[in-house]
Structures are given as structure tokens and as C-alpha cells.
Amino acid sequence: KENFVGHQVLRITPKNEAEVILLKELSQLEHLELDFWREPIDVSLPVDARVPFHSLQPVRSFLAYNEIHYDIMIADLQDLLDAEQQEMTKSRA
Amino acid sequence: LQPRSTDDFNYATYHTLSEINSFIDALVQENPNLVSKIVIGQSYEGRPLNVLKFSTGANRPGIWIDTGIHSREWVTQASGTWFAKKIATDYGRDAALTAILDRFDIFLEIVTNPDGFQFTHTSNRMWRKTRKPNSGSRCAGVDPNRNWDAGFGGAGSSSNPCSETYRGTYAHSEPEVKAIVDFVTSHGNLKAFVSIHSYSQMLLYPYGYTKTPCRDQAELHEVAQRAVAALTSLYGTKYAYGSIINVIYQASGGTIDWTYDQGIKYSYTFELRDTGRYGFILPANQIVPTAQETWQALMVIMDHTKNNPY
């Protein structure tokens, strides 16, 4: 079963069109293996991206360097999935 | 252990594919005069594409609801299960629903993408697409909401098999999509089509593939406004509404663009509740409130469909 330990979901809030373009460029970097839950489309919409552990450092650096604001929406995805699984198991019991 | 009846089923937790299929069979067994199961096709991996048919008479026009075309959005399948029980329970008790079911059949596909859903339970919780391999690529699956013959291949879909919005090699290439296409075509008398996704709290109508407003935009907008007001009245959940391309983004090959172009005027798609903290990984205690508030909006759409024959 795929493990998501250390994966974070970042909510990124671009403040202008230039930042949206930068985020689109970020989304094209396949080696980062980003999973965009909400894609960079428009300044009015936040962007949610699941960032694998191995990509956290470069993504954070990219955002910091370009002064793009973000919050950590999910700090460790696997924690959430473990809780979800426990809830299902408990329900069955 | 399987629940003995749909009354014992725990609607406030997530369930596996086999549990949902058992639920479907139980609901049919408990309501033989109202509910039947039809199998509209098979998924790529050979799973039945089960649709619940709620019907009180022959030769009725139909209303279609599907949930879970993106497999990882578990709150949609869970909401679909709740809707099924709600319809079975409220018929004969709730005047508005009874009036709808006295004129229309309701078709409900709870797990629209069963291969993907099974995969999320067994291998990869983050899986979104179908599971058909893509020739010449290490990446499997197609985004079934980019695979319809409505602006297929245009902007807002990807030609890269590794993308989450990969459109597939041709329209309706995915058996899960083709089965619905064949059903809609052969039925020929669906009057409303609602496709339910999560998340980001939106109620959307066509188009996604073009900026050209659909010819019924004014009416669809007014219905969406009332539906969202009804939804919000329950728990205060705020929804955006409008055409796909105006509210979210350009998306080609989408479900309701195709259904609208087939003549199903009341074509809508939902993006369900987002707590702002979990995305589509909504905690199980949010399932019932999500389903309850969505039901309010669904009733507005279905009621309007009943009152405005075309």
C-alpha cells in the first residue's frame, strides 16, 4: 500500500497573475511529483498541492524565493489516512 | 460483518466497494416495489457498473445522479449511499420527493469508477483516475471527467498519460464513461443529470469547454441560486455557483457539457463541502452533514425539473 508519510498538502495563495504563472511552471516540474488538488488557475482561487516528502525542501524554497504565500493545510497526510482507517475499523467493530 | 439491513448500515463512516455493493443489494431487497438494480456495463477490470433505479411506474422520464467518478473523493460515494437510503425512506412520507417519484424515475450510480475506488482502498488512497493502462506509458488511467465528447481534447485537459487530467486517446475510451453514454442515449428521456464531485463547494452548470454561454444559462443560474440557498440554509456552508468555465476554469471533455449537448437541460455538477483543512480527505463525521445539505440542493433541482417539463 502506498505510503504518504511526510507528504504535506500546501494551500498556496497567489496574489497576482505573475505568481499564478510561476505556480503553473512549478506544476510542470515532473520530478517533484506534485499532486495538485486545486490547480493554479486564477488569482481568485487558492491552490492546493500535495507535496511528497522528497520535494518539500525544493518546493518551499521555490515559494520562499518568489515570495509566494502558503499555509500547511495537512502537515502529514499519512496521519490523516491512518486516522481514517482507524475510524473505519472502529466502525466495523 | 455486513449490516443486516440498510437501517443497520453506518452512514457516518466510509465503506469499501464490497460493503457499498452489499448495501445496494440490501436496499433493493428491502424495497422491491420501488428500487431495482441495473448493471449498465463493466469497468475495465470487470466490475459491474451498478445503478440504482427508483421507479414507481413504467415509461417515466428520468433524473440521473452519479457520485464518485473521481475515486479518491470518498465523501461523494458516501453521500450517494446516504441519498439512496433517503430516497427509499422518504418516498410516501415526504410530499415533495413523492411527487417527483410519481412523475420521474431516479437513477443513482453510487460508485461511478469502481476500479479506482477499489484501488484507493487497497493500494493508493490518492488515486483519482480510471485504472486502464495507457499503451506506451508507465502511467495508468484516464480522468473520466475529461473523457466525454464535448470539446474533447481542448484546453483544460491533458494529453500526458501521467497527468491527473489525462483525457485518454479518444472520447468515451473509458468503459465507465461509455456505459453512461450508452445508457443516456438508449434511455433517451433523461431530464436532469447531476454529477457529484468533491471538493471546493461549488454548484456548476455548462459550459466548461467554451466561454459561450449555454442557451439556458439564465434559467440554470436561477435554479443554481435557489439550490445553493437551500443548501446553505442547513449548516451555513457557502457555495459558489455559475458556469464551469467562469467559476473554476476551462475544462474540456467534461460530463455535464456532454449531457447538456445531448439535450438534458438540467445538467449540473457539484463540488462538495470543503472544511478548508482536509481537502477531499473529509473526516467521516462530515459525511452525513455533507449529504444532508447537498440533498437540499438536489431537491431544488429535481423539483424544478418536475415543474418545468420540456
mmCIF file of C-alpha atoms in Angstrom:
data_model
loop_
_atom_site.group_PDB
_atom_site.id
_atom_site.type_symbol
_atom_site.label_atom_id
_atom_site.label_comp_id
_atom_site.label_asym_id
_atom_site.label_seq_id
_atom_site.Cartn_x
_atom_site.Cartn_y
_atom_site.Cartn_z
ATOM 1 C CA LYS A 1 0.000 0.000 0.000
ATOM 2 C CA GLU A 2 1.306 3.401 -0.989
ATOM 3 C CA ASN A 3 2.657 5.320 1.962
ATOM 4 C CA PHE A 4 2.250 9.058 2.352
ATOM 5 C CA VAL A 5 4.411 9.624 5.406
ATOM 6 C CA GLY A 6 5.804 13.130 5.371
ATOM 7 C CA HIS A 7 3.643 14.270 2.475
ATOM 8 C CA GLN A 8 2.198 17.695 3.074
ATOM 9 C CA VAL A 9 -0.673 19.473 1.410
ATOM 10 C CA LEU A 10 0.077 23.142 0.960
ATOM 11 C CA ARG A 11 -2.557 25.786 0.382
ATOM 12 C CA ILE A 12 -0.882 28.382 -1.781
ATOM 13 C CA THR A 13 -2.464 31.774 -2.329
ATOM 14 C CA PRO A 14 -1.074 33.624 -5.317
ATOM 15 C CA LYS A 15 -1.571 37.371 -5.100
ATOM 16 C CA ASN A 16 -1.170 38.247 -8.780
ATOM 17 C CA GLU A 17 -1.108 36.762 -12.250
ATOM 18 C CA ALA A 18 2.696 36.517 -12.238
ATOM 19 C CA GLU A 19 2.534 34.191 -9.230
ATOM 20 C CA VAL A 20 -0.118 32.085 -10.930
ATOM 21 C CA ILE A 21 2.236 31.685 -13.891
ATOM 22 C CA LEU A 22 5.084 30.713 -11.570
ATOM 23 C CA LEU A 23 2.862 28.088 -9.933
ATOM 24 C CA LYS A 24 1.921 26.739 -13.341
ATOM 25 C CA GLU A 25 5.613 26.402 -14.102
ATOM 26 C CA LEU A 26 6.087 24.624 -10.788
ATOM 27 C CA SER A 27 3.305 22.199 -11.673
ATOM 28 C CA GLN A 28 5.174 21.250 -14.869
ATOM 29 C CA LEU A 29 8.252 20.019 -12.967
ATOM 30 C CA GLU A 30 7.552 16.309 -13.145
ATOM 31 C CA HIS A 31 10.467 15.225 -10.955
ATOM 32 C CA LEU A 32 8.783 16.914 -7.965
ATOM 33 C CA GLU A 33 5.778 14.566 -8.341
ATOM 34 C CA LEU A 34 3.348 17.203 -7.141
ATOM 35 C CA ASP A 35 -0.323 16.307 -6.991
ATOM 36 C CA PHE A 36 -2.435 19.407 -7.497
ATOM 37 C CA TRP A 37 -5.756 19.017 -5.698
ATOM 38 C CA ARG A 38 -6.677 22.512 -6.884
ATOM 39 C CA GLU A 39 -4.695 23.711 -9.841
ATOM 40 C CA PRO A 40 -3.200 27.171 -10.357
ATOM 41 C CA ILE A 41 -5.804 28.881 -12.483
ATOM 42 C CA ASP A 42 -6.608 32.328 -11.278
ATOM 43 C CA VAL A 43 -5.663 34.773 -8.545
ATOM 44 C CA SER A 44 -9.106 34.429 -7.023
ATOM 45 C CA LEU A 45 -8.672 30.706 -6.316
ATOM 46 C CA PRO A 46 -6.278 29.127 -3.834
ATOM 47 C CA VAL A 47 -4.034 26.313 -4.987
ATOM 48 C CA ASP A 48 -3.796 23.066 -3.025
ATOM 49 C CA ALA A 49 -0.907 20.763 -3.776
ATOM 50 C CA ARG A 50 0.218 17.506 -2.210
ATOM 51 C CA VAL A 51 3.978 17.630 -1.907
ATOM 52 C CA PRO A 52 5.888 14.375 -1.371
ATOM 53 C CA PHE A 53 8.455 14.454 1.415
ATOM 54 C CA HIS A 54 11.384 14.438 -1.012
ATOM 55 C CA SER A 55 10.040 17.562 -2.737
ATOM 56 C CA LEU A 56 9.196 19.616 0.333
ATOM 57 C CA GLN A 57 12.523 21.417 0.514
ATOM 58 C CA PRO A 58 12.702 22.481 -3.138
ATOM 59 C CA VAL A 59 9.034 23.498 -3.206
ATOM 60 C CA ARG A 60 9.312 25.557 -0.034
ATOM 61 C CA SER A 61 12.470 27.176 -1.356
ATOM 62 C CA PHE A 62 10.745 27.971 -4.629
ATOM 63 C CA LEU A 63 7.799 29.561 -2.836
ATOM 64 C CA ALA A 64 10.012 31.489 -0.427
ATOM 65 C CA TYR A 65 12.337 32.717 -3.175
ATOM 66 C CA ASN A 66 9.368 34.011 -5.166
ATOM 67 C CA GLU A 67 7.638 35.341 -2.038
ATOM 68 C CA ILE A 68 4.514 33.328 -2.718
ATOM 69 C CA HIS A 69 2.379 32.884 0.368
ATOM 70 C CA TYR A 70 1.374 29.400 1.519
ATOM 71 C CA ASP A 71 -0.028 27.616 4.550
ATOM 72 C CA ILE A 72 0.328 23.996 5.510
ATOM 73 C CA MET A 73 -3.160 22.572 5.096
ATOM 74 C CA ILE A 74 -2.206 18.996 6.003
ATOM 75 C CA ALA A 75 1.016 18.546 7.942
ATOM 76 C CA ASP A 76 1.360 14.797 7.444
ATOM 77 C CA LEU A 77 -1.050 13.143 5.077
ATOM 78 C CA GLN A 78 -0.387 9.649 6.380
ATOM 79 C CA ASP A 79 -1.526 10.677 9.876
ATOM 80 C CA LEU A 80 -4.862 11.672 8.395
ATOM 81 C CA LEU A 81 -5.157 8.457 6.400
ATOM 82 C CA ASP A 82 -4.265 6.362 9.452
ATOM 83 C CA ALA A 83 -6.997 8.124 11.414
ATOM 84 C CA GLU A 84 -9.423 7.482 8.557
ATOM 85 C CA GLN A 85 -8.509 3.784 8.554
ATOM 86 C CA GLN A 86 -8.863 3.524 12.327
ATOM 87 C CA GLU A 87 -12.277 5.131 12.108
ATOM 88 C CA MET A 88 -13.379 2.564 9.526
ATOM 89 C CA THR A 89 -12.033 -0.307 11.612
ATOM 90 C CA LYS A 90 -13.712 1.023 14.739
ATOM 91 C CA SER A 91 -16.993 1.400 12.894
ATOM 92 C CA ARG A 92 -16.895 -2.217 11.744
ATOM 93 C CA ALA A 93 -16.141 -3.421 15.244
ATOM 94 C CA LEU B 1 -19.518 -8.387 9.072
ATOM 95 C CA GLN B 2 -22.124 -6.966 6.740
ATOM 96 C CA PRO B 3 -25.037 -4.956 8.115
ATOM 97 C CA ARG B 4 -28.228 -6.980 8.278
ATOM 98 C CA SER B 5 -30.233 -4.201 6.733
ATOM 99 C CA THR B 6 -29.808 -0.690 5.415
ATOM 100 C CA ASP B 7 -31.098 0.517 8.787
ATOM 101 C CA ASP B 8 -28.023 -1.006 10.409
ATOM 102 C CA PHE B 9 -25.679 0.499 7.842
ATOM 103 C CA ASN B 10 -23.414 3.141 9.345
ATOM 104 C CA TYR B 11 -23.805 6.196 7.104
ATOM 105 C CA ALA B 12 -21.306 8.160 9.174
ATOM 106 C CA THR B 13 -18.284 6.142 8.164
ATOM 107 C CA TYR B 14 -16.516 5.288 4.933
ATOM 108 C CA HIS B 15 -17.087 1.911 3.336
ATOM 109 C CA THR B 16 -15.333 -0.430 0.944
ATOM 110 C CA LEU B 17 -16.662 -1.279 -2.507
ATOM 111 C CA SER B 18 -17.991 -4.640 -1.370
ATOM 112 C CA GLU B 19 -19.794 -3.019 1.557
ATOM 113 C CA ILE B 20 -21.419 -0.491 -0.764
ATOM 114 C CA ASN B 21 -22.414 -3.249 -3.184
ATOM 115 C CA SER B 22 -23.949 -5.200 -0.295
ATOM 116 C CA PHE B 23 -25.799 -2.056 0.730
ATOM 117 C CA ILE B 24 -27.172 -1.715 -2.806
ATOM 118 C CA ASP B 25 -28.414 -5.296 -2.807
ATOM 119 C CA ALA B 26 -29.963 -4.881 0.640
ATOM 120 C CA LEU B 27 -31.777 -1.706 -0.377
ATOM 121 C CA VAL B 28 -33.233 -3.463 -3.417
ATOM 122 C CA GLN B 29 -34.283 -6.432 -1.322
ATOM 123 C CA GLU B 30 -35.988 -4.220 1.265
ATOM 124 C CA ASN B 31 -37.842 -2.064 -1.288
ATOM 125 C CA PRO B 32 -38.762 -4.356 -4.173
ATOM 126 C CA ASN B 33 -41.615 -2.146 -5.349
ATOM 127 C CA LEU B 34 -39.504 0.975 -5.507
ATOM 128 C CA VAL B 35 -35.870 0.094 -6.037
ATOM 129 C CA SER B 36 -34.119 -2.120 -8.541
ATOM 130 C CA LYS B 37 -30.510 -2.544 -9.558
ATOM 131 C CA ILE B 38 -29.466 -2.266 -13.142
ATOM 132 C CA VAL B 39 -25.988 -3.011 -14.427
ATOM 133 C CA ILE B 40 -25.122 -0.608 -17.211
ATOM 134 C CA GLY B 41 -21.764 -2.145 -18.080
ATOM 135 C CA GLN B 42 -18.450 -3.289 -16.726
ATOM 136 C CA SER B 43 -15.405 -1.373 -15.619
ATOM 137 C CA TYR B 44 -12.035 -2.014 -17.255
ATOM 138 C CA GLU B 45 -11.218 -4.566 -14.559
ATOM 139 C CA GLY B 46 -14.568 -6.265 -14.995
ATOM 140 C CA ARG B 47 -16.510 -4.861 -12.079
ATOM 141 C CA PRO B 48 -20.239 -4.281 -12.557
ATOM 142 C CA LEU B 49 -21.332 -0.682 -13.023
ATOM 143 C CA ASN B 50 -24.309 -0.749 -10.686
ATOM 144 C CA VAL B 51 -27.073 1.821 -10.910
ATOM 145 C CA LEU B 52 -29.991 2.029 -8.504
ATOM 146 C CA LYS B 53 -33.294 2.728 -10.216
ATOM 147 C CA PHE B 54 -36.039 4.260 -8.122
ATOM 148 C CA SER B 55 -39.279 3.911 -10.002
ATOM 149 C CA THR B 56 -42.994 3.941 -9.273
ATOM 150 C CA GLY B 57 -44.298 3.364 -12.782
ATOM 151 C CA ALA B 58 -43.454 2.489 -16.355
ATOM 152 C CA ASN B 59 -42.165 4.761 -19.112
ATOM 153 C CA ARG B 60 -41.231 7.686 -16.931
ATOM 154 C CA PRO B 61 -38.704 10.383 -17.789
ATOM 155 C CA GLY B 62 -35.576 10.108 -15.705
ATOM 156 C CA ILE B 63 -33.278 12.038 -13.394
ATOM 157 C CA TRP B 64 -29.669 10.844 -13.202
ATOM 158 C CA ILE B 65 -27.332 11.322 -10.219
ATOM 159 C CA ASP B 66 -23.798 9.959 -10.091
ATOM 160 C CA THR B 67 -21.210 10.093 -7.348
ATOM 161 C CA GLY B 68 -17.603 9.051 -7.190
ATOM 162 C CA ILE B 69 -16.297 9.378 -10.740
ATOM 163 C CA HIS B 70 -13.050 10.548 -9.093
ATOM 164 C CA SER B 71 -12.301 7.594 -6.918
ATOM 165 C CA ARG B 72 -10.404 9.269 -4.101
ATOM 166 C CA GLU B 73 -13.228 11.689 -3.296
ATOM 167 C CA TRP B 74 -14.743 9.259 -0.794
ATOM 168 C CA VAL B 75 -17.281 11.710 0.574
ATOM 169 C CA THR B 76 -19.080 11.544 -2.770
ATOM 170 C CA GLN B 77 -19.649 7.780 -2.686
ATOM 171 C CA ALA B 78 -20.597 8.064 0.977
ATOM 172 C CA SER B 79 -23.091 10.826 0.155
ATOM 173 C CA GLY B 80 -24.514 8.729 -2.677
ATOM 174 C CA THR B 81 -25.175 5.921 -0.240
ATOM 175 C CA TRP B 82 -26.970 8.319 2.074
ATOM 176 C CA PHE B 83 -29.045 9.695 -0.852
ATOM 177 C CA ALA B 84 -30.131 6.170 -1.776
ATOM 178 C CA LYS B 85 -31.425 5.470 1.710
ATOM 179 C CA LYS B 86 -33.025 8.918 1.848
ATOM 180 C CA ILE B 87 -34.950 8.361 -1.375
ATOM 181 C CA ALA B 88 -36.160 4.935 -0.243
ATOM 182 C CA THR B 89 -37.165 6.267 3.169
ATOM 183 C CA ASP B 90 -38.826 9.498 2.063
ATOM 184 C CA TYR B 91 -40.973 8.112 -0.719
ATOM 185 C CA GLY B 92 -44.529 8.121 0.562
ATOM 186 C CA ARG B 93 -43.547 10.300 3.538
ATOM 187 C CA ASP B 94 -42.093 13.444 2.039
ATOM 188 C CA ALA B 95 -44.598 15.124 -0.247
ATOM 189 C CA ALA B 96 -42.053 16.817 -2.483
ATOM 190 C CA LEU B 97 -39.992 13.694 -3.130
ATOM 191 C CA THR B 98 -43.109 11.586 -3.551
ATOM 192 C CA ALA B 99 -44.400 13.989 -6.195
ATOM 193 C CA ILE B 100 -41.074 13.768 -8.028
ATOM 194 C CA LEU B 101 -41.038 9.974 -7.928
ATOM 195 C CA ASP B 102 -44.641 9.823 -9.068
ATOM 196 C CA ARG B 103 -43.555 11.501 -12.295
ATOM 197 C CA PHE B 104 -39.882 10.566 -12.737
ATOM 198 C CA ASP B 105 -37.520 7.664 -12.283
ATOM 199 C CA ILE B 106 -34.345 8.466 -10.382
ATOM 200 C CA PHE B 107 -31.143 6.705 -11.398
ATOM 201 C CA LEU B 108 -28.294 6.769 -8.903
ATOM 202 C CA GLU B 109 -24.792 5.454 -9.655
ATOM 203 C CA ILE B 110 -23.036 5.455 -6.287
ATOM 204 C CA VAL B 111 -19.622 4.216 -7.410
ATOM 205 C CA THR B 112 -19.067 5.516 -10.914
ATOM 206 C CA ASN B 113 -15.412 4.462 -11.009
ATOM 207 C CA PRO B 114 -15.266 1.152 -9.095
ATOM 208 C CA ASP B 115 -11.746 0.150 -10.223
ATOM 209 C CA GLY B 116 -10.337 3.427 -8.991
ATOM 210 C CA PHE B 117 -12.346 3.241 -5.790
ATOM 211 C CA GLN B 118 -11.106 -0.281 -5.050
ATOM 212 C CA PHE B 119 -7.557 0.889 -5.783
ATOM 213 C CA THR B 120 -7.906 3.718 -3.257
ATOM 214 C CA HIS B 121 -8.836 1.162 -0.611
ATOM 215 C CA THR B 122 -6.146 -1.363 -1.411
ATOM 216 C CA SER B 123 -3.139 0.349 -2.957
ATOM 217 C CA ASN B 124 -3.159 4.107 -3.295
ATOM 218 C CA ARG B 125 -5.553 6.319 -1.360
ATOM 219 C CA MET B 126 -4.685 9.237 -3.646
ATOM 220 C CA TRP B 127 -5.803 7.531 -6.870
ATOM 221 C CA ARG B 128 -8.220 9.674 -8.865
ATOM 222 C CA LYS B 129 -8.495 8.288 -12.407
ATOM 223 C CA THR B 130 -9.691 5.076 -14.012
ATOM 224 C CA ARG B 131 -7.353 2.076 -14.000
ATOM 225 C CA LYS B 132 -6.937 1.191 -17.674
ATOM 226 C CA PRO B 133 -3.259 1.019 -18.674
ATOM 227 C CA ASN B 134 -2.074 3.520 -21.254
ATOM 228 C CA SER B 135 -0.159 1.968 -24.109
ATOM 229 C CA GLY B 136 3.442 3.168 -24.213
ATOM 230 C CA SER B 137 3.292 4.857 -20.837
ATOM 231 C CA ARG B 138 4.219 3.804 -17.311
ATOM 232 C CA CYS B 139 1.171 5.739 -16.072
ATOM 233 C CA ALA B 140 -2.279 4.195 -15.967
ATOM 234 C CA GLY B 141 -5.728 5.692 -16.033
ATOM 235 C CA VAL B 142 -7.734 8.479 -17.568
ATOM 236 C CA ASP B 143 -9.543 11.362 -15.923
ATOM 237 C CA PRO B 144 -13.121 10.281 -16.604
ATOM 238 C CA ASN B 145 -14.245 13.894 -16.352
ATOM 239 C CA ARG B 146 -12.140 14.832 -19.400
ATOM 240 C CA ASN B 147 -13.138 11.821 -21.492
ATOM 241 C CA TRP B 148 -16.536 12.950 -22.816
ATOM 242 C CA ASP B 149 -17.259 14.032 -26.359
ATOM 243 C CA ALA B 150 -17.725 17.703 -25.551
ATOM 244 C CA GLY B 151 -14.811 19.798 -26.698
ATOM 245 C CA PHE B 152 -12.753 16.626 -26.229
ATOM 246 C CA GLY B 153 -9.036 17.280 -26.409
ATOM 247 C CA GLY B 154 -9.344 21.021 -25.980
ATOM 248 C CA ALA B 155 -7.778 23.305 -23.412
ATOM 249 C CA GLY B 156 -8.247 22.282 -19.809
ATOM 250 C CA SER B 157 -7.357 18.658 -20.312
ATOM 251 C CA SER B 158 -4.030 16.936 -20.706
ATOM 252 C CA SER B 159 -2.554 14.701 -23.387
ATOM 253 C CA ASN B 160 0.011 13.392 -20.904
ATOM 254 C CA PRO B 161 -0.987 9.962 -19.511
ATOM 255 C CA CYS B 162 0.827 10.800 -16.273
ATOM 256 C CA SER B 163 -1.310 13.878 -15.681
ATOM 257 C CA GLU B 164 -4.278 13.729 -13.310
ATOM 258 C CA THR B 165 -6.332 15.367 -16.071
ATOM 259 C CA TYR B 166 -5.302 12.982 -18.848
ATOM 260 C CA ARG B 167 -8.152 12.884 -21.339
ATOM 261 C CA GLY B 168 -7.482 9.469 -22.924
ATOM 262 C CA THR B 169 -6.808 8.660 -26.545
ATOM 263 C CA TYR B 170 -10.339 9.273 -27.770
ATOM 264 C CA ALA B 171 -13.695 10.379 -26.371
ATOM 265 C CA HIS B 172 -15.548 7.686 -24.415
ATOM 266 C CA SER B 173 -12.470 5.455 -24.386
ATOM 267 C CA GLU B 174 -13.160 4.541 -20.769
ATOM 268 C CA PRO B 175 -15.764 1.815 -20.262
ATOM 269 C CA GLU B 176 -17.015 3.626 -17.151
ATOM 270 C CA VAL B 177 -17.803 6.668 -19.313
ATOM 271 C CA LYS B 178 -19.035 4.729 -22.335
ATOM 272 C CA ALA B 179 -21.515 2.826 -20.155
ATOM 273 C CA ILE B 180 -23.160 6.081 -19.071
ATOM 274 C CA VAL B 181 -23.091 7.421 -22.626
ATOM 275 C CA ASP B 182 -24.848 4.286 -23.862
ATOM 276 C CA PHE B 183 -27.344 4.427 -21.026
ATOM 277 C CA VAL B 184 -28.192 8.096 -21.575
ATOM 278 C CA THR B 185 -28.521 7.567 -25.311
ATOM 279 C CA SER B 186 -30.656 4.457 -25.096
ATOM 280 C CA HIS B 187 -32.867 5.894 -22.341
ATOM 281 C CA GLY B 188 -33.465 8.986 -24.428
ATOM 282 C CA ASN B 189 -35.653 10.727 -21.893
ATOM 283 C CA LEU B 190 -33.430 11.950 -19.060
ATOM 284 C CA LYS B 191 -34.480 15.426 -17.997
ATOM 285 C CA ALA B 192 -31.844 16.156 -15.366
ATOM 286 C CA PHE B 193 -28.285 14.944 -14.897
ATOM 287 C CA VAL B 194 -26.292 15.686 -11.753
ATOM 288 C CA SER B 195 -22.676 14.600 -11.375
ATOM 289 C CA ILE B 196 -21.262 14.943 -7.873
ATOM 290 C CA HIS B 197 -17.601 15.566 -7.078
ATOM 291 C CA SER B 198 -15.635 16.996 -4.187
ATOM 292 C CA TYR B 199 -14.259 19.440 -3.072
ATOM 293 C CA SER B 200 -14.392 23.278 -3.029
ATOM 294 C CA GLN B 201 -18.096 23.983 -2.583
ATOM 295 C CA MET B 202 -19.450 24.808 -5.985
ATOM 296 C CA LEU B 203 -22.588 24.155 -7.982
ATOM 297 C CA LEU B 204 -21.834 24.415 -11.666
ATOM 298 C CA TYR B 205 -23.632 24.236 -14.971
ATOM 299 C CA PRO B 206 -22.360 24.108 -18.593
ATOM 300 C CA TYR B 207 -20.123 25.029 -20.201
ATOM 301 C CA GLY B 208 -16.590 24.115 -19.235
ATOM 302 C CA TYR B 209 -15.091 23.821 -22.695
ATOM 303 C CA THR B 210 -16.237 27.136 -24.114
ATOM 304 C CA LYS B 211 -16.888 30.640 -22.897
ATOM 305 C CA THR B 212 -20.032 30.762 -24.988
ATOM 306 C CA PRO B 213 -22.920 30.757 -22.528
ATOM 307 C CA CYS B 214 -25.281 27.836 -22.853
ATOM 308 C CA ARG B 215 -28.683 28.819 -24.216
ATOM 309 C CA ASP B 216 -30.439 28.106 -20.896
ATOM 310 C CA GLN B 217 -27.900 29.939 -18.776
ATOM 311 C CA ALA B 218 -30.378 32.356 -17.203
ATOM 312 C CA GLU B 219 -32.661 29.566 -16.032
ATOM 313 C CA LEU B 220 -29.825 27.301 -14.894
ATOM 314 C CA HIS B 221 -28.320 30.181 -12.967
ATOM 315 C CA GLU B 222 -31.579 30.966 -11.219
ATOM 316 C CA VAL B 223 -32.085 27.328 -10.250
ATOM 317 C CA ALA B 224 -28.485 27.128 -9.007
ATOM 318 C CA GLN B 225 -29.049 30.213 -6.892
ATOM 319 C CA ARG B 226 -32.090 28.659 -5.226
ATOM 320 C CA ALA B 227 -30.357 25.302 -4.824
ATOM 321 C CA VAL B 228 -27.371 26.905 -3.127
ATOM 322 C CA ALA B 229 -29.645 28.950 -0.865
ATOM 323 C CA ALA B 230 -31.379 25.743 0.215
ATOM 324 C CA LEU B 231 -28.045 24.018 0.791
ATOM 325 C CA THR B 232 -26.664 26.906 2.802
ATOM 326 C CA SER B 233 -29.787 27.137 4.941
ATOM 327 C CA LEU B 234 -28.933 23.906 6.745
ATOM 328 C CA TYR B 235 -25.428 24.464 8.113
ATOM 329 C CA GLY B 236 -24.361 27.769 6.597
ATOM 330 C CA THR B 237 -21.999 26.177 4.087
ATOM 331 C CA LYS B 238 -21.135 28.757 1.449
ATOM 332 C CA TYR B 239 -21.185 27.710 -2.206
ATOM 333 C CA ALA B 240 -20.126 29.462 -5.387
ATOM 334 C CA TYR B 241 -22.254 28.843 -8.459
ATOM 335 C CA GLY B 242 -22.140 29.578 -12.155
ATOM 336 C CA SER B 243 -20.812 28.035 -15.340
ATOM 337 C CA ILE B 244 -17.753 25.797 -15.049
ATOM 338 C CA ILE B 245 -15.530 27.998 -17.152
ATOM 339 C CA ASN B 246 -16.469 31.140 -15.237
ATOM 340 C CA VAL B 247 -16.368 29.756 -11.713
ATOM 341 C CA ILE B 248 -13.432 27.360 -11.861
ATOM 342 C CA TYR B 249 -11.547 27.018 -15.123
ATOM 343 C CA GLN B 250 -11.672 25.827 -18.671
ATOM 344 C CA ALA B 251 -12.171 22.059 -18.654
ATOM 345 C CA SER B 252 -12.737 20.181 -21.888
ATOM 346 C CA GLY B 253 -14.411 16.815 -22.234
ATOM 347 C CA GLY B 254 -16.485 17.192 -19.070
ATOM 348 C CA THR B 255 -19.527 15.138 -18.166
ATOM 349 C CA ILE B 256 -22.263 17.736 -17.979
ATOM 350 C CA ASP B 257 -21.150 19.580 -21.085
ATOM 351 C CA TRP B 258 -21.819 16.358 -22.967
ATOM 352 C CA THR B 259 -25.151 15.684 -21.255
ATOM 353 C CA TYR B 260 -26.290 19.252 -21.896
ATOM 354 C CA ASP B 261 -25.345 18.942 -25.559
ATOM 355 C CA GLN B 262 -27.426 15.751 -25.654
ATOM 356 C CA GLY B 263 -30.448 17.841 -24.737
ATOM 357 C CA ILE B 264 -30.535 17.291 -20.976
ATOM 358 C CA LYS B 265 -31.243 20.846 -19.965
ATOM 359 C CA TYR B 266 -30.865 20.492 -16.219
ATOM 360 C CA SER B 267 -27.229 19.367 -16.180
ATOM 361 C CA TYR B 268 -25.318 20.262 -13.042
ATOM 362 C CA THR B 269 -22.190 19.251 -11.219
ATOM 363 C CA PHE B 270 -21.404 19.696 -7.545
ATOM 364 C CA GLU B 271 -18.114 20.130 -5.748
ATOM 365 C CA LEU B 272 -18.987 19.142 -2.211
ATOM 366 C CA ARG B 273 -18.064 20.550 1.165
ATOM 367 C CA ASP B 274 -14.524 21.587 1.974
ATOM 368 C CA THR B 275 -13.732 22.302 5.590
ATOM 369 C CA GLY B 276 -10.706 24.248 4.469
ATOM 370 C CA ARG B 277 -8.426 21.879 6.349
ATOM 371 C CA TYR B 278 -8.709 18.477 4.752
ATOM 372 C CA GLY B 279 -9.438 18.882 1.046
ATOM 373 C CA PHE B 280 -11.229 15.780 -0.148
ATOM 374 C CA ILE B 281 -9.953 13.756 2.854
ATOM 375 C CA LEU B 282 -13.022 14.820 4.760
ATOM 376 C CA PRO B 283 -13.332 13.283 8.248
ATOM 377 C CA ALA B 284 -16.104 10.705 8.459
ATOM 378 C CA ASN B 285 -18.115 12.819 10.871
ATOM 379 C CA GLN B 286 -18.655 15.252 7.980
ATOM 380 C CA ILE B 287 -20.320 12.690 5.712
ATOM 381 C CA VAL B 288 -23.891 12.994 6.963
ATOM 382 C CA PRO B 289 -23.920 16.820 7.176
ATOM 383 C CA THR B 290 -22.437 16.965 3.683
ATOM 384 C CA ALA B 291 -25.072 14.602 2.323
ATOM 385 C CA GLN B 292 -27.891 16.375 4.165
ATOM 386 C CA GLU B 293 -27.032 19.812 2.833
ATOM 387 C CA THR B 294 -26.424 18.508 -0.685
ATOM 388 C CA TRP B 295 -29.806 16.791 -0.585
ATOM 389 C CA GLN B 296 -31.465 20.166 -0.061
ATOM 390 C CA ALA B 297 -29.932 21.427 -3.286
ATOM 391 C CA LEU B 298 -30.715 18.222 -5.155
ATOM 392 C CA MET B 299 -34.355 18.556 -4.173
ATOM 393 C CA VAL B 300 -34.486 22.066 -5.620
ATOM 394 C CA ILE B 301 -33.051 20.836 -8.915
ATOM 395 C CA MET B 302 -35.335 17.803 -9.065
ATOM 396 C CA ASP B 303 -38.400 19.818 -8.074
ATOM 397 C CA HIS B 304 -37.664 22.419 -10.726
ATOM 398 C CA THR B 305 -37.243 19.637 -13.282
ATOM 399 C CA LYS B 306 -40.648 18.258 -12.307
ATOM 400 C CA ASN B 307 -42.346 21.653 -12.526
ATOM 401 C CA ASN B 308 -40.794 22.701 -15.804
ATOM 402 C CA PRO B 309 -41.334 19.987 -18.392
ATOM 403 C CA TYR B 310 -39.625 20.411 -21.734
#
